Amino acid sequence: MPVAFVQDPVLDQAFVVHSGAPLPYVLMGSAVQWNEDFAVTVKHIPYLSGAVFKGQADVQFFRHKASSVPAWRGYKPGEELTSVGFNSLYMSVKGSGQALPAMVRLDVKEGNVLYGTHNGALAKGMSGGPVFSADGKVVGINVAFLTRDDVSRLKRQDLLDQPRVSIFLPYAEINREWSRYLASITPTVPPATKFASR
């Protein structure tokens, strides 16, 4: 079970987001700043205000201004990770554990999206919140936790001995989706037409 905590200046990066119309405030989750103009969360929070792009993975970017932005980097298997977010009672919570070497595919429709795993605790409402490394960098966002039945259904015997399995979308996948978003808004310039001189 994740524990409530007094805000740490480094970990104080998560904030609450809600679904918008036609389901205003019905669903809630957590988010973290991506850059000065955009934040990132999971796409299973629908109708998010300011959303500009939903990725192939469980991720979406939305407009959200901020004066400070966390540093991001890739994670390393075996390192200590701390998931941060808000539970359904709007309390700041965190769960700490170790990054596992296993990566999982959650949905065949997502193609080759690979999610990271760790054995720290997650709670409902933490989806979209940041996953921190011990050096204070963000290495991904919380997505879900797997029950033992989920692990068995995925045929992941390598994860059955873990006390819990939490899923996060790693920085590399988020950055790949950000590149797709930038490509989608960049106008394409047709090649110059060459005319044969007469």
CSV table of C-alpha atoms in Angstrom, one decimal:
chain,number,residue,atom,x,y,z
A,1,MET,CA,0.0,0.0,0.0
A,2,PRO,CA,1.5,3.4,-0.9
A,3,VAL,CA,2.0,5.7,2.1
A,4,ALA,CA,1.0,9.4,2.6
A,5,PHE,CA,4.0,11.7,2.9
A,6,VAL,CA,5.0,15.2,3.7
A,7,GLN,CA,6.0,16.8,0.4
A,8,ASP,CA,9.6,16.5,-0.5
A,9,PRO,CA,10.8,19.5,-2.6
A,10,VAL,CA,12.2,17.0,-5.2
A,11,LEU,CA,9.1,14.8,-5.2
A,12,ASP,CA,6.7,17.7,-5.2
A,13,GLN,CA,6.1,17.5,-8.9
A,14,ALA,CA,2.8,15.5,-9.3
A,15,PHE,CA,-0.5,17.3,-9.6
A,16,VAL,CA,-4.1,16.2,-9.9
A,17,VAL,CA,-6.0,16.0,-13.2
A,18,HIS,CA,-9.6,15.2,-14.0
A,19,SER,CA,-11.7,14.0,-16.9
A,20,GLY,CA,-13.7,16.8,-18.6
A,21,ALA,CA,-17.0,17.1,-20.3
A,22,PRO,CA,-19.1,14.9,-20.8
A,23,LEU,CA,-17.7,13.2,-17.7
A,24,PRO,CA,-16.5,16.3,-15.7
A,25,TYR,CA,-14.6,15.3,-12.5
A,26,VAL,CA,-15.8,11.7,-12.8
A,27,LEU,CA,-12.3,10.3,-13.2
A,28,MET,CA,-9.1,11.6,-11.6
A,29,GLY,CA,-5.5,10.9,-12.0
A,30,SER,CA,-2.0,12.4,-11.6
A,31,ALA,CA,0.3,14.2,-14.0
A,32,VAL,CA,3.8,15.7,-14.2
A,33,GLN,CA,5.3,18.5,-16.2
A,34,TRP,CA,7.1,17.5,-19.4
A,35,ASN,CA,8.4,20.9,-20.4
A,36,GLU,CA,7.5,24.6,-19.7
A,37,ASP,CA,4.4,24.5,-21.8
A,38,PHE,CA,3.1,20.9,-21.6
A,39,ALA,CA,2.5,18.2,-19.0
A,40,VAL,CA,2.0,14.5,-19.4
A,41,THR,CA,-0.3,11.9,-18.0
A,42,VAL,CA,-2.0,8.6,-19.0
A,43,LYS,CA,-4.6,8.5,-21.8
A,44,HIS,CA,-7.0,6.4,-19.8
A,45,ILE,CA,-8.1,9.6,-18.2
A,46,PRO,CA,-10.6,10.7,-20.9
A,47,TYR,CA,-11.7,14.2,-22.0
A,48,LEU,CA,-8.7,15.9,-20.4
A,49,SER,CA,-8.9,19.7,-20.8
A,50,GLY,CA,-6.1,21.0,-23.0
A,51,ALA,CA,-5.1,17.6,-24.4
A,52,VAL,CA,-3.2,18.0,-27.7
A,53,PHE,CA,-2.0,14.4,-28.4
A,54,LYS,CA,-2.7,10.9,-27.4
A,55,GLY,CA,0.1,8.4,-28.0
A,56,GLN,CA,0.1,4.8,-29.2
A,57,ALA,CA,1.1,4.0,-25.6
A,58,ASP,CA,-1.0,4.9,-22.6
A,59,VAL,CA,0.2,8.5,-22.6
A,60,GLN,CA,-1.2,11.9,-23.5
A,61,PHE,CA,0.2,15.4,-23.5
A,62,PHE,CA,-1.8,18.5,-22.6
A,63,ARG,CA,-1.2,22.2,-22.3
A,64,HIS,CA,0.0,23.2,-18.8
A,65,LYS,CA,2.3,26.1,-18.1
A,66,ALA,CA,5.0,25.8,-15.4
A,67,SER,CA,8.0,27.8,-14.3
A,68,SER,CA,9.9,24.8,-13.1
A,69,VAL,CA,10.3,21.5,-14.9
A,70,PRO,CA,11.7,18.2,-13.5
A,71,ALA,CA,14.8,16.6,-15.2
A,72,TRP,CA,14.0,13.4,-17.1
A,73,ARG,CA,16.3,10.4,-17.9
A,74,GLY,CA,16.1,6.7,-18.7
A,75,TYR,CA,15.9,4.2,-15.9
A,76,LYS,CA,18.3,1.4,-15.1
A,77,PRO,CA,17.1,-2.1,-13.9
A,78,GLY,CA,17.9,-2.6,-10.3
A,79,GLU,CA,17.9,1.0,-9.2
A,80,GLU,CA,15.6,2.3,-6.5
A,81,LEU,CA,12.4,4.0,-7.8
A,82,THR,CA,9.7,6.0,-6.1
A,83,SER,CA,6.2,6.4,-7.6
A,84,VAL,CA,4.4,9.6,-6.7
A,85,GLY,CA,0.8,10.7,-7.1
A,86,PHE,CA,-2.5,11.2,-5.5
A,87,ASN,CA,-5.0,8.6,-4.2
A,88,SER,CA,-8.7,8.8,-4.6
A,89,LEU,CA,-8.9,10.8,-1.3
A,90,TYR,CA,-6.6,13.5,-2.9
A,91,MET,CA,-3.8,12.7,-0.6
A,92,SER,CA,-0.2,12.8,-1.8
A,93,VAL,CA,1.1,9.2,-1.7
A,94,LYS,CA,4.3,7.4,-2.8
A,95,GLY,CA,5.4,3.9,-3.2
A,96,SER,CA,9.1,2.9,-3.3
A,97,GLY,CA,10.7,-0.2,-4.8
A,98,GLN,CA,13.2,-1.5,-7.2
A,99,ALA,CA,13.2,-1.3,-11.0
A,100,LEU,CA,12.9,-4.9,-12.3
A,101,PRO,CA,14.7,-6.1,-15.5
A,102,ALA,CA,11.4,-7.3,-17.0
A,103,MET,CA,9.5,-5.2,-19.5
A,104,VAL,CA,6.0,-6.0,-20.6
A,105,ARG,CA,3.6,-5.4,-23.5
A,106,LEU,CA,0.1,-4.6,-22.2
A,107,ASP,CA,-2.0,-4.4,-25.3
A,108,VAL,CA,-1.2,-5.9,-28.7
A,109,LYS,CA,-3.0,-3.0,-30.3
A,110,GLU,CA,-0.2,-0.7,-29.0
A,111,GLY,CA,2.4,-2.4,-31.2
A,112,ASN,CA,5.9,-2.6,-29.8
A,113,VAL,CA,5.3,-0.3,-26.7
A,114,LEU,CA,7.3,-1.7,-23.8
A,115,TYR,CA,6.4,-0.8,-20.2
A,116,GLY,CA,8.9,-0.9,-17.3
A,117,THR,CA,8.2,-2.7,-14.1
A,118,HIS,CA,9.1,-2.2,-10.4
A,119,ASN,CA,8.0,-3.8,-7.2
A,120,GLY,CA,6.9,-0.6,-5.4
A,121,ALA,CA,3.2,0.0,-4.4
A,122,LEU,CA,0.7,1.9,-6.5
A,123,ALA,CA,-2.9,3.0,-5.7
A,124,LYS,CA,-5.8,4.1,-7.9
A,125,GLY,CA,-5.4,7.8,-8.7
A,126,MET,CA,-1.6,7.6,-9.1
A,127,SER,CA,-1.8,6.9,-12.8
A,128,GLY,CA,0.1,9.5,-14.7
A,129,GLY,CA,2.2,10.6,-11.8
A,130,PRO,CA,6.0,10.7,-11.9
A,131,VAL,CA,8.3,7.8,-11.2
A,132,PHE,CA,11.5,9.2,-9.6
A,133,SER,CA,15.0,7.7,-9.4
A,134,ALA,CA,17.1,8.2,-6.3
A,135,ASP,CA,18.9,11.1,-7.9
A,136,GLY,CA,15.6,13.1,-8.2
A,137,LYS,CA,15.2,12.6,-12.0
A,138,VAL,CA,11.9,11.5,-13.5
A,139,VAL,CA,12.3,8.1,-15.3
A,140,GLY,CA,8.6,7.6,-16.3
A,141,ILE,CA,4.9,7.8,-15.4
A,142,ASN,CA,2.8,5.4,-13.4
A,143,VAL,CA,0.4,3.4,-15.5
A,144,ALA,CA,-1.1,0.4,-13.5
A,145,PHE,CA,-0.4,-2.4,-11.1
A,146,LEU,CA,-0.8,-6.1,-12.0
A,147,THR,CA,-2.5,-8.7,-9.8
A,148,ARG,CA,-1.2,-12.2,-9.7
A,149,ASP,CA,-3.9,-13.2,-12.1
A,150,ASP,CA,-2.8,-10.4,-14.5
A,151,VAL,CA,0.8,-11.7,-14.4
A,152,SER,CA,-0.4,-15.3,-15.0
A,153,ARG,CA,-2.6,-14.2,-18.0
A,154,LEU,CA,0.4,-12.4,-19.5
A,155,LYS,CA,2.4,-15.6,-19.1
A,156,ARG,CA,5.2,-13.9,-17.2
A,157,GLN,CA,6.6,-16.5,-14.9
A,158,ASP,CA,9.5,-14.3,-14.3
A,159,LEU,CA,7.3,-11.9,-12.3
A,160,LEU,CA,5.3,-14.3,-10.2
A,161,ASP,CA,7.8,-14.3,-7.4
A,162,GLN,CA,7.5,-10.5,-6.9
A,163,PRO,CA,5.4,-9.2,-4.0
A,164,ARG,CA,3.8,-6.7,-6.3
A,165,VAL,CA,4.3,-5.6,-9.9
A,166,SER,CA,3.7,-2.0,-10.8
A,167,ILE,CA,3.8,-0.8,-14.4
A,168,PHE,CA,5.3,2.5,-15.7
A,169,LEU,CA,5.8,4.0,-19.1
A,170,PRO,CA,9.6,4.8,-19.3
A,171,TYR,CA,11.1,8.1,-20.4
A,172,ALA,CA,12.2,6.6,-23.8
A,173,GLU,CA,8.7,5.7,-24.8
A,174,ILE,CA,7.3,9.0,-23.6
A,175,ASN,CA,9.9,10.9,-25.6
A,176,ARG,CA,9.1,8.8,-28.6
A,177,GLU,CA,5.5,9.8,-28.4
A,178,TRP,CA,6.5,13.4,-28.0
A,179,SER,CA,8.5,13.2,-31.2
A,180,ARG,CA,5.4,11.8,-32.9
A,181,TYR,CA,3.4,14.8,-31.6
A,182,LEU,CA,6.0,17.2,-32.9
A,183,ALA,CA,6.0,15.5,-36.3
A,184,SER,CA,2.2,15.7,-36.5
A,185,ILE,CA,2.3,19.5,-36.1
A,186,THR,CA,5.3,20.3,-38.3
A,187,PRO,CA,4.1,21.4,-41.7
A,188,THR,CA,5.6,19.4,-44.5
A,189,VAL,CA,7.2,21.4,-47.3
A,190,PRO,CA,6.7,20.0,-50.7
A,191,PRO,CA,9.9,19.5,-52.7
A,192,ALA,CA,10.8,22.4,-55.0
A,193,THR,CA,9.6,21.8,-58.6
A,194,LYS,CA,12.3,22.1,-61.1
A,195,PHE,CA,11.3,23.4,-64.5
A,196,ALA,CA,13.4,22.6,-67.6
A,197,SER,CA,14.6,25.8,-69.2
A,198,ARG,CA,13.4,26.4,-72.7
